[in-house]
Short mmCIF file of C-alpha atoms in Angstrom, two decimals:
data_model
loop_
_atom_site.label_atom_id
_atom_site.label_comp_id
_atom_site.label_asym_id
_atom_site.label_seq_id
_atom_site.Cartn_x
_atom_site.Cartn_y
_atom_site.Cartn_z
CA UNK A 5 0.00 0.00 0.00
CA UNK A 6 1.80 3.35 -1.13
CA UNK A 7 1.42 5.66 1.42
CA UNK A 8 0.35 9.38 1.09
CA UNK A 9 2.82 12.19 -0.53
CA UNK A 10 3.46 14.73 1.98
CA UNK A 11 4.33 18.15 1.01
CA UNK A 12 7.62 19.53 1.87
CA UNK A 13 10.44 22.52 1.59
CA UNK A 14 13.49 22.13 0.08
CA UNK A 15 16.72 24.23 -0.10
CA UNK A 16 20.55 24.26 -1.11
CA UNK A 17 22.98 23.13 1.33
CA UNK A 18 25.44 24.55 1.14
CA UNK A 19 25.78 25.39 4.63
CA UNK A 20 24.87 23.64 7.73
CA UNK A 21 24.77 26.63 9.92
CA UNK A 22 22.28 28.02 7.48
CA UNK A 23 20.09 24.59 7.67
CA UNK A 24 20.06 25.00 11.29
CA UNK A 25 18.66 28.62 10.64
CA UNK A 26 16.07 27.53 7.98
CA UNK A 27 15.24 24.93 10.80
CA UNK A 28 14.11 27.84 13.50
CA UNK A 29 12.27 29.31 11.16
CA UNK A 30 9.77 26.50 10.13
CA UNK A 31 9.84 25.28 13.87
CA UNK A 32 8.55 29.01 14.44
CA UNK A 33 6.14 29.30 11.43
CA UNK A 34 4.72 26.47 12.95
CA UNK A 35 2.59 28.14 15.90
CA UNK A 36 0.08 31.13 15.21
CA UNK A 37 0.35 34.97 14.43
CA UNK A 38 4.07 34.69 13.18
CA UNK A 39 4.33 35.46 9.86
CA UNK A 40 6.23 38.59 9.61
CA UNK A 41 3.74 40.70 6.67
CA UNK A 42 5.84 43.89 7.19
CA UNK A 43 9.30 42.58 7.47
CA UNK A 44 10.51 44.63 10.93
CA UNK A 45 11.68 40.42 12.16
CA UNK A 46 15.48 41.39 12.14
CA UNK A 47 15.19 44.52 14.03
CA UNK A 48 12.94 42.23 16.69
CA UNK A 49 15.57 39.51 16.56
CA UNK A 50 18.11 41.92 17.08
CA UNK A 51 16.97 43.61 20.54
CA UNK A 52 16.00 39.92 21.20
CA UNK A 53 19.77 38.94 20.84
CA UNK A 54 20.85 41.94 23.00
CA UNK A 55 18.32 41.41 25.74
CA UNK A 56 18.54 37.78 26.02
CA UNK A 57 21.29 36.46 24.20
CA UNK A 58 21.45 32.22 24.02
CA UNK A 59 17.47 32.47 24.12
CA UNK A 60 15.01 31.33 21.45
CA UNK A 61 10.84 31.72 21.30
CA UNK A 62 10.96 27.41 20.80
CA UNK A 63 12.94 26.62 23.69
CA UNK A 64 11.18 25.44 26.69
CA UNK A 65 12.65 24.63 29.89
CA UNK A 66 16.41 25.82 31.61
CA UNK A 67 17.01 21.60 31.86
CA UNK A 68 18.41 21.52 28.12
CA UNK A 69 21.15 23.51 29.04
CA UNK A 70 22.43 20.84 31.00
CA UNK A 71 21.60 17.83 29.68
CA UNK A 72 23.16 18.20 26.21
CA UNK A 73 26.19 18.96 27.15
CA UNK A 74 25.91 16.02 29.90
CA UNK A 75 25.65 13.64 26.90
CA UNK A 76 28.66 15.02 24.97
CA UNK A 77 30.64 14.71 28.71
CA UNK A 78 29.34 11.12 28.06
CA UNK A 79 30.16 10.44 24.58
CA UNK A 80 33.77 11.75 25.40
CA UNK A 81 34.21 9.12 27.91
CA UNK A 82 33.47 6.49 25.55
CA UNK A 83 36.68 4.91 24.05
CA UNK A 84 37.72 5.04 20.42
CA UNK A 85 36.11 1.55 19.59
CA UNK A 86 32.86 2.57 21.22
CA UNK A 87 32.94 5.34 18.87
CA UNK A 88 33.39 4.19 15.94
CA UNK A 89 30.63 1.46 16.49
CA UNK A 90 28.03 4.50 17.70
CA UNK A 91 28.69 7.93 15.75
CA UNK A 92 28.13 10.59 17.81
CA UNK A 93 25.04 11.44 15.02
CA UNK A 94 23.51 8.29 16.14
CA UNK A 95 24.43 8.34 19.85
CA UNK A 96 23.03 12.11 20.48
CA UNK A 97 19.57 12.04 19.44
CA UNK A 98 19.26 8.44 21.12
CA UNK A 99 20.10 9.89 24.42
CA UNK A 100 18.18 12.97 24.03
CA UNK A 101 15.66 10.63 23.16
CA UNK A 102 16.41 8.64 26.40
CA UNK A 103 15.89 11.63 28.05
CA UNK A 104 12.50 13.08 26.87
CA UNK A 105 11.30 9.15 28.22
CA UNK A 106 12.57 9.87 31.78
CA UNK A 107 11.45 13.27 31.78
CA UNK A 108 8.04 11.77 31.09
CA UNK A 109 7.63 9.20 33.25
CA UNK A 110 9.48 10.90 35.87
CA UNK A 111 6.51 13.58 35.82
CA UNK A 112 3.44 11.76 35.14
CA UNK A 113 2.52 12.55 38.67
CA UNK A 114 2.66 16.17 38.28
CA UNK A 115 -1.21 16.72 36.57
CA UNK A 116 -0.11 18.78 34.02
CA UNK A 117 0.41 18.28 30.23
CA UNK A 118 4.00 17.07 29.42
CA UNK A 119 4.31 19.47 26.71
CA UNK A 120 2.76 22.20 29.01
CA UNK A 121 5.70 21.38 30.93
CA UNK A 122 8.09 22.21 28.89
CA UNK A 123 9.79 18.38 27.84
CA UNK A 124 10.69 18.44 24.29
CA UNK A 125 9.00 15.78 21.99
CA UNK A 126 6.81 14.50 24.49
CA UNK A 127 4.29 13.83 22.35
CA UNK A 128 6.36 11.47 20.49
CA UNK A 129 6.50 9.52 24.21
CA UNK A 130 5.43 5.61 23.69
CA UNK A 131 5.32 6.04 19.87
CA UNK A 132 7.82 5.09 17.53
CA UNK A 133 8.15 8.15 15.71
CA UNK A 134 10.33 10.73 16.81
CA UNK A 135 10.43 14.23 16.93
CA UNK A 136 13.01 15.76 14.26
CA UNK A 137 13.77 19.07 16.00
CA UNK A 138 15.81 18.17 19.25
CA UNK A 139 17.02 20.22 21.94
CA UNK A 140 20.44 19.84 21.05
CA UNK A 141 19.42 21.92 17.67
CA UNK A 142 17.33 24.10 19.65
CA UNK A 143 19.77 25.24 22.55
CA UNK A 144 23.01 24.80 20.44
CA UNK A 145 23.29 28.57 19.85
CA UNK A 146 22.81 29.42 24.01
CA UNK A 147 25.32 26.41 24.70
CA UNK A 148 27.71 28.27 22.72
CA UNK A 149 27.02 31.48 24.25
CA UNK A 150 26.79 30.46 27.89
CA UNK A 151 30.10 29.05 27.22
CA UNK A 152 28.60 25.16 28.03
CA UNK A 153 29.73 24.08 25.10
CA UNK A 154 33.48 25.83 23.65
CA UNK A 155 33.09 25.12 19.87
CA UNK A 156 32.88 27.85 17.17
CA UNK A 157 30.96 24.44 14.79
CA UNK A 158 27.54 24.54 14.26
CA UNK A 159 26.07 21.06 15.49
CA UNK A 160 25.56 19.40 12.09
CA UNK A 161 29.45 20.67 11.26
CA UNK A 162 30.12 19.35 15.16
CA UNK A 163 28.56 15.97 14.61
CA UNK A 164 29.72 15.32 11.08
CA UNK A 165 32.97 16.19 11.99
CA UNK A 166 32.69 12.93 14.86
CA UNK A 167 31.48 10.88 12.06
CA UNK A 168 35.53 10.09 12.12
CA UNK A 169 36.14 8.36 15.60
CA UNK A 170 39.06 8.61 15.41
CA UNK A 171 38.95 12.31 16.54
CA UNK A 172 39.17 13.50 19.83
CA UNK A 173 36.63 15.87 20.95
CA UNK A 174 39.46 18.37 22.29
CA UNK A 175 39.94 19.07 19.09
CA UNK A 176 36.67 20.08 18.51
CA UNK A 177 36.00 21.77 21.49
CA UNK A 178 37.81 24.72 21.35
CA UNK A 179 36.66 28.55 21.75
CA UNK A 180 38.18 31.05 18.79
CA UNK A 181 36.48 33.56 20.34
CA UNK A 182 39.32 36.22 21.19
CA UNK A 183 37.30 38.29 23.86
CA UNK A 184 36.49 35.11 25.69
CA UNK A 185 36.71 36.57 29.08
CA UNK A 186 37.06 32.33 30.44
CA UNK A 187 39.80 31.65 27.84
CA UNK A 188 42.61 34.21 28.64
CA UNK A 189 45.52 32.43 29.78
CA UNK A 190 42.94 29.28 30.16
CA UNK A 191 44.96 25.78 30.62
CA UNK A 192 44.96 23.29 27.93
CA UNK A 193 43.50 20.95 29.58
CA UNK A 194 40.49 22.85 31.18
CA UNK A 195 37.36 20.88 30.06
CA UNK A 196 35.22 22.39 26.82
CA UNK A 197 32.10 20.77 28.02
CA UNK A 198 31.19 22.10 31.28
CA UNK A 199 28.66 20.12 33.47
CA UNK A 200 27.14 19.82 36.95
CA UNK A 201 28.72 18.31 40.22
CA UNK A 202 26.30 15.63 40.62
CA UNK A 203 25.89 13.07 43.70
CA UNK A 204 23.72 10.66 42.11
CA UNK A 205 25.67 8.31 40.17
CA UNK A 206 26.64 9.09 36.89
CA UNK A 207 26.25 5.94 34.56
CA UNK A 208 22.32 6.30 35.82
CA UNK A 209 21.91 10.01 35.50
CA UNK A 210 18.92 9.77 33.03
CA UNK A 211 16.59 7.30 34.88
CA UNK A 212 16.29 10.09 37.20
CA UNK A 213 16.23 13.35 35.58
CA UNK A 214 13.60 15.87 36.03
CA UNK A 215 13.18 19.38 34.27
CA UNK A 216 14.20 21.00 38.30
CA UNK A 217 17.91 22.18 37.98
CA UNK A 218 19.69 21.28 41.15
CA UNK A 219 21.48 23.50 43.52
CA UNK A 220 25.07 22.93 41.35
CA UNK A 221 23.04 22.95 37.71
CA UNK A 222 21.54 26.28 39.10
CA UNK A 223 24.63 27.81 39.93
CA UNK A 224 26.61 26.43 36.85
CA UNK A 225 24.37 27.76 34.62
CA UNK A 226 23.86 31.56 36.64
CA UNK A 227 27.58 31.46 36.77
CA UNK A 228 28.01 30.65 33.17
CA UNK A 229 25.57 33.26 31.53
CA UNK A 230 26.49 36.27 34.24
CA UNK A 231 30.07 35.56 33.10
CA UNK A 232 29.48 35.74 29.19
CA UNK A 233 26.61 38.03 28.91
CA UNK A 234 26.61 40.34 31.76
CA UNK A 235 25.80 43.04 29.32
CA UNK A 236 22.56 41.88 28.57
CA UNK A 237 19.47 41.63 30.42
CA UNK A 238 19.83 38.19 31.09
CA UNK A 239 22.89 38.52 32.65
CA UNK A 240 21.41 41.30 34.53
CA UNK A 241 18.86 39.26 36.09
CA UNK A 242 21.54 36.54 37.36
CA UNK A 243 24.08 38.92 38.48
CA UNK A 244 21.06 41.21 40.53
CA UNK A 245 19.05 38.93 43.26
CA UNK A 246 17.21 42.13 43.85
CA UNK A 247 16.42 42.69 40.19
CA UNK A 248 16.06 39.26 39.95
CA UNK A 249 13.47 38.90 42.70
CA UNK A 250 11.18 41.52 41.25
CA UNK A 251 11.05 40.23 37.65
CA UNK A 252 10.14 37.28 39.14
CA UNK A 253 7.56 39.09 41.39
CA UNK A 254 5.48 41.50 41.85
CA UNK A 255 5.84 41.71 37.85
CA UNK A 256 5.97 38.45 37.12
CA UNK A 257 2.79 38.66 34.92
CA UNK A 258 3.84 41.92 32.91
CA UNK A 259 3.96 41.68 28.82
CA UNK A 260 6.91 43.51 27.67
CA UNK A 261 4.66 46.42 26.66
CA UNK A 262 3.76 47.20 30.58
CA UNK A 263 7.83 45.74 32.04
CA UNK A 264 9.86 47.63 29.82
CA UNK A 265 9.22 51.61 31.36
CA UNK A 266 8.23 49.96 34.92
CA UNK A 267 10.37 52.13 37.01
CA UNK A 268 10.64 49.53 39.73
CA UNK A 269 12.40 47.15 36.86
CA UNK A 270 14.01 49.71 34.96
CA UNK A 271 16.00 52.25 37.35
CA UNK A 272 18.09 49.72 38.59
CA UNK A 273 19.73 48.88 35.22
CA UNK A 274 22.47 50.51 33.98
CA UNK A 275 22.01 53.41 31.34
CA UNK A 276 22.93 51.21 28.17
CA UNK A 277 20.80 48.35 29.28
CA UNK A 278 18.07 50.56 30.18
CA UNK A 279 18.12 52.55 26.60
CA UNK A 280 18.23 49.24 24.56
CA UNK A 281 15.31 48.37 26.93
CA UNK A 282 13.09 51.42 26.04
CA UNK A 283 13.86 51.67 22.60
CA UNK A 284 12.70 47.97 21.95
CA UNK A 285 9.82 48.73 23.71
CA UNK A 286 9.02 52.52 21.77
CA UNK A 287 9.92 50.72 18.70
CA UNK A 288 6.78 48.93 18.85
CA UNK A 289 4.42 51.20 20.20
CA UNK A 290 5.26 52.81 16.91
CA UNK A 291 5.06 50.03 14.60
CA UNK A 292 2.25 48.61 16.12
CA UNK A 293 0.47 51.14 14.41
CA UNK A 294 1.80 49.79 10.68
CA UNK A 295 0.34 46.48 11.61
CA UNK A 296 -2.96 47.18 13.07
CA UNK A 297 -3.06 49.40 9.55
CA UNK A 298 -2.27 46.21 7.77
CA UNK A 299 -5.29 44.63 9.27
CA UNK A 300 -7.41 47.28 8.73
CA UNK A 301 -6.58 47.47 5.46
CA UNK A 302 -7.37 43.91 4.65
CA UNK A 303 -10.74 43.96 5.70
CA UNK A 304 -13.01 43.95 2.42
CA UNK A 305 -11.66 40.73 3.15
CA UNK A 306 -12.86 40.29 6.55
CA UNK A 307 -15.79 39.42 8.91
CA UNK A 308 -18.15 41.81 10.54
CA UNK A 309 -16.14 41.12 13.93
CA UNK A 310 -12.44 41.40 12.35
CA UNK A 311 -13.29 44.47 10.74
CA UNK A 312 -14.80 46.32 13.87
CA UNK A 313 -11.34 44.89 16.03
CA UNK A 314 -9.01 46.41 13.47
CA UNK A 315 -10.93 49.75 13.60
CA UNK A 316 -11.45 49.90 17.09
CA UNK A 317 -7.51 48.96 18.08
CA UNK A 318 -6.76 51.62 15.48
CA UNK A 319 -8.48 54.54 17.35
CA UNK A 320 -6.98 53.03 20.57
CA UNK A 321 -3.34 53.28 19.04
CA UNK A 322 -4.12 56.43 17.27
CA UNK A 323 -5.47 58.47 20.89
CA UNK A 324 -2.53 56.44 22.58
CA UNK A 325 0.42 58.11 20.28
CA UNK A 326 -0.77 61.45 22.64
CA UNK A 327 1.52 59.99 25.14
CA UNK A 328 4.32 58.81 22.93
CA UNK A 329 8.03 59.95 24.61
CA UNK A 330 9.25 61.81 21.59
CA UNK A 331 11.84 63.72 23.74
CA UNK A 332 13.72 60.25 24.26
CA UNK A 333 12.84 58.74 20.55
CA UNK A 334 15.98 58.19 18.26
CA UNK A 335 15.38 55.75 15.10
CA UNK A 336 18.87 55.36 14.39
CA UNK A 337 19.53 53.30 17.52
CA UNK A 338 17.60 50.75 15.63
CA UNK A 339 20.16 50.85 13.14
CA UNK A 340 22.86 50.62 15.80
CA UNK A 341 20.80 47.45 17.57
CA UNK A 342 21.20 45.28 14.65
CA UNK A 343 25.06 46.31 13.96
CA UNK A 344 25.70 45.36 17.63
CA UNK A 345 23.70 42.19 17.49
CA UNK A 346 25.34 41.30 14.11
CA UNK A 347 21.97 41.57 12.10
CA UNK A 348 20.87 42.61 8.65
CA UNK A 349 18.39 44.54 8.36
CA UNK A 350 17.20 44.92 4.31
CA UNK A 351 17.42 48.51 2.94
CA UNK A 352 13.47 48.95 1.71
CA UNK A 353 12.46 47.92 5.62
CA UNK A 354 14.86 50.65 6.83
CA UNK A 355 13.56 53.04 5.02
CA UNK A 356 9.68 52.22 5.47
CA UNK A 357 10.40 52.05 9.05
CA UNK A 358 11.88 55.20 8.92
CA UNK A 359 9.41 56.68 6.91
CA UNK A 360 6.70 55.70 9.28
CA UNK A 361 7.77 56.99 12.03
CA UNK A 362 8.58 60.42 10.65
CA UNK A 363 5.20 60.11 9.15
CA UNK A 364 3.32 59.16 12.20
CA UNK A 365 5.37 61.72 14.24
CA UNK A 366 4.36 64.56 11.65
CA UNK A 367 0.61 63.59 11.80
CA UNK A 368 0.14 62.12 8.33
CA UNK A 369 -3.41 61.43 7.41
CA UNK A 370 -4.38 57.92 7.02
CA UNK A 371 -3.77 57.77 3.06
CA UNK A 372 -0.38 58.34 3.39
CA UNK A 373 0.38 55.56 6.06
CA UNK A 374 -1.79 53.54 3.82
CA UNK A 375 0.17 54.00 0.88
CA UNK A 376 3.11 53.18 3.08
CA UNK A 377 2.28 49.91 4.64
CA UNK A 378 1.14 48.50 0.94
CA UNK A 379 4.16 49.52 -0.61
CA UNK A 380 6.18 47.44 2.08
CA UNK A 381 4.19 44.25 1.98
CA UNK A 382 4.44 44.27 -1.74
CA UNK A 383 8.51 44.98 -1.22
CA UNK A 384 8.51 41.99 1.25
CA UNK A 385 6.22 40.01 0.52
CA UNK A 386 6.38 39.70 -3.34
CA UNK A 387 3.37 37.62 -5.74
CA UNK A 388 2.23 36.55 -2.10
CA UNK A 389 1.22 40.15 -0.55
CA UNK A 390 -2.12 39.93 0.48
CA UNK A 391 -3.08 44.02 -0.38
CA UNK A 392 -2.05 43.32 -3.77
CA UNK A 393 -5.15 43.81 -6.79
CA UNK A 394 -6.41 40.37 -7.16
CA UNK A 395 -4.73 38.70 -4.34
CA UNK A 396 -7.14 36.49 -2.44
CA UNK A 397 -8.00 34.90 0.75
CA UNK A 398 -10.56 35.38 3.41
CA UNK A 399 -9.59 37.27 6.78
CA UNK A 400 -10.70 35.43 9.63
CA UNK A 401 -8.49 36.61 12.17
CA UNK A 402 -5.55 38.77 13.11
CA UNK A 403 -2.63 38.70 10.20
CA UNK A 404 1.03 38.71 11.24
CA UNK A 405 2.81 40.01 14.21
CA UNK A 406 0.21 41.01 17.18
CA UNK A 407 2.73 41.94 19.83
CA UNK A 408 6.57 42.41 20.17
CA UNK A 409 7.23 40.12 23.51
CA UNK A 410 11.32 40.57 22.39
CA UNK A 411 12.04 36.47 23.89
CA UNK A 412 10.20 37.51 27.71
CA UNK A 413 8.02 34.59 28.37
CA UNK A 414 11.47 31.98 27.71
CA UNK A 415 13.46 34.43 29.54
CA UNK A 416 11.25 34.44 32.62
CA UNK A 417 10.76 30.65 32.36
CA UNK A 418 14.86 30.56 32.20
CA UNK A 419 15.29 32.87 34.87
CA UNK A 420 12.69 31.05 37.84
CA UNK A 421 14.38 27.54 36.60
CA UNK A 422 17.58 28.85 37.65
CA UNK A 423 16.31 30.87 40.66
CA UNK A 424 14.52 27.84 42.31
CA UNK A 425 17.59 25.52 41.89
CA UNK A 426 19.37 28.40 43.37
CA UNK A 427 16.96 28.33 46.74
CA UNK A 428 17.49 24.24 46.77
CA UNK A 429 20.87 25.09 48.19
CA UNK A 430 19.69 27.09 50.85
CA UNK A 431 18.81 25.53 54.52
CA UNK A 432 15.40 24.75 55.76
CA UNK A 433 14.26 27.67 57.62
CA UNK A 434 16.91 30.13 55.99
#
């Protein structure tokens, strides 16, 4: 019986650090109101990567951090023959694998949905399917920048290169990073992968492993992203128990839109930190209004109740603007956010962001942000722009980005991981 033809994507390899990018972006296009109509996703991603560096929107739980690299500790233990007879290609996702079972069974008590909990391809759990996106792909980029794992590879170029077992994974694990602050004058032998102190006993690790960091997980990892990224906001947040303890808090619920000028959060940080903070945060209050003209403008297409949202958020956003912090407003930090973070942000999006906030800012009339907005979907979106004559398509609910959240809701799931392992060390009583 020939079974069903499944539709797919294809592209060129020709690298594998751009595979594992074309990865996180169909692992992202896969959940709602992502699709990025009015191209602004670089300048996002880029005070995403200065807030919360080593963070992505598809990782789940703090655990990952340390597991991974407790299976590469693993693999390098394994002699040369062992190797050869189990590639580390085929030895990684069977322990990650491995672990996603113990996760599961190891919270079936808890009441709550395994994937509300945060364990990666649980749903594949007693099947015999698997799930293709694994948290070594996922957290490869923070291992590298927390300094967990010390390789400059991506992890298909890591694990291809150990399809030869004949390598040792010294050689492969080695920073080239020259501002390194952990490998100045570093000894030869210090270890690339760092894990955990651990008192239960190693060889059985994984039968017991829940997504709770320990005491020593905890403090490895605070240690480890404090010491690499204490620029950022997540490094903040490690290095500041005070900081840390109201983030977690009394504004534990806050959206990025209500956190980011909360002067409880934001007068402790330094002047930088707090800048890049605001400016993410003004960015979209401003742009906001480009996408809630989007919708707006796509109603002909629409339903009765669509129609009357996009018209009522647009008054709301219009009447808000009233209270906009001009005096503080500079749009070429955007430009200098995304040469910091190392992003590229396409010339016809600088210059319709540019010319829509000088527009807004001047009071243009609606016809004019109109004509705006279409000319940038059409510029980024190509045959498939929506607002083009004879495009169709029925509008049932909100298109493209709603809200700017800039990586929060994994940061703040990162950040109470790390802060209850932290209080497992502390006495009864204390």
């Amino acid at each position: 019986m020939s079974r069903p033809m499944r539709s797919a994507i294809g592209w060129v390899d020709f690298s594998s650090e751009h595979r594992d990018r074309v990865r996180s972006v169909l692992d992202l296009l896969g959940g709602a109101s992502v699709l990025d109509e009015l191209g602004i996703g670089s300048i996002r991603d880029s005070f995403s990567d200065l807030l919360f560096p080593g963070l992505s929107t598809i990782q789940t739980r703090a655990k990952y951090f340390l597991t991974v690299p407790r299976i590469l500790k693993e693999y390098e233990g394994l002699s040369r023959r062992e190797r050869g007879k189990t590639p580390l290609a085929g030895y990684l996702p069977e322990r990650e694998r491995d672990v996603m079972e113990s996760l599961c069974r190891n919270h079936s008590g808890d009441g709550e949905d395994y994937t509300r909990l945060g364990i990666v391809g649980s749903k594949f759990y007693g099947r015999d399917r698997d799930a293709q996106r694994k948290p070594s792909a996922v957290y490869w980029n923070g291992l590298r920048t927390f300094g967990l794992v010390r390789s400059d590879r991506s992890l298909a170029e890591f694990v291809r290169t150990f399809a030869d077992p004949l390598r040792e994974i010294g050689d492969l694990l080695t920073a080239t990073d020259q501002n390194d602050p952990d490998d100045g004058g570093a000894d030869a032998h210090e270890p690339r992968v760092l894990v955990a102190d651990r008192e239960d006993d190693d060889e059985g690790w994984i039968a017991s492993v829940r997504l709770d960091l320990t005491a020593a997980e905890a403090g490895l990892l605070k240690r480890q992203i404090e010491t690499r990224v204490p620029e950022s906001l997540l490094g903040r947040l490690m290095l500041d128990d005070a900081l840390r303890e109201t983030f977690l808090g009394p504004l534990a619920d806050l959206r990025f839109a209500d956190l980011y000028d909360e002067p409880a959060f934001t007068d402790p940080l330094p002047a930088d930190l707090r800048r890049d903070l605001r400016t993410a945060g003004d960015f979209w209050r401003l742009l906001e209004g480009a996408h809630v003209r989007y919708n707006v403008l796509l109603q002909p297409k629409g339903t009765p109740e669509t129609r009357d949202e996009a018209e009522a958020r647009w008054a709301a956003w219009r009447a808000g603007l009233d209270e906009f912090p001009w005096d503080r407003w500079e749009t070429d930090r955007l430009w200098e956010a995304a040469a910091r973070a190392k992003r590229a942000v396409k010339p016809f999006t600088r210059t319709f962001v540019t010319q829509w906030i000088r527009a807004v800012r001047a009071g243009a009339d609606e016809a004019a942000l109109d004509a705006l907005v279409s000319r940038q979907e059409r510029l980024n979106k190509g045959p498939r722009a929506r607002l083009r004559e004879g495009a169709d398509g029925r509008v049932d609910d909100w298109v493209g980005i709603d809200r700017l959240e800039y990586r929060l809701p994994q940061a703040r799931t990162m950040v109470r991981d790390v802060d209850d392992g932290l209080a497992r060390a502390e006495p009864a009583g204390a």
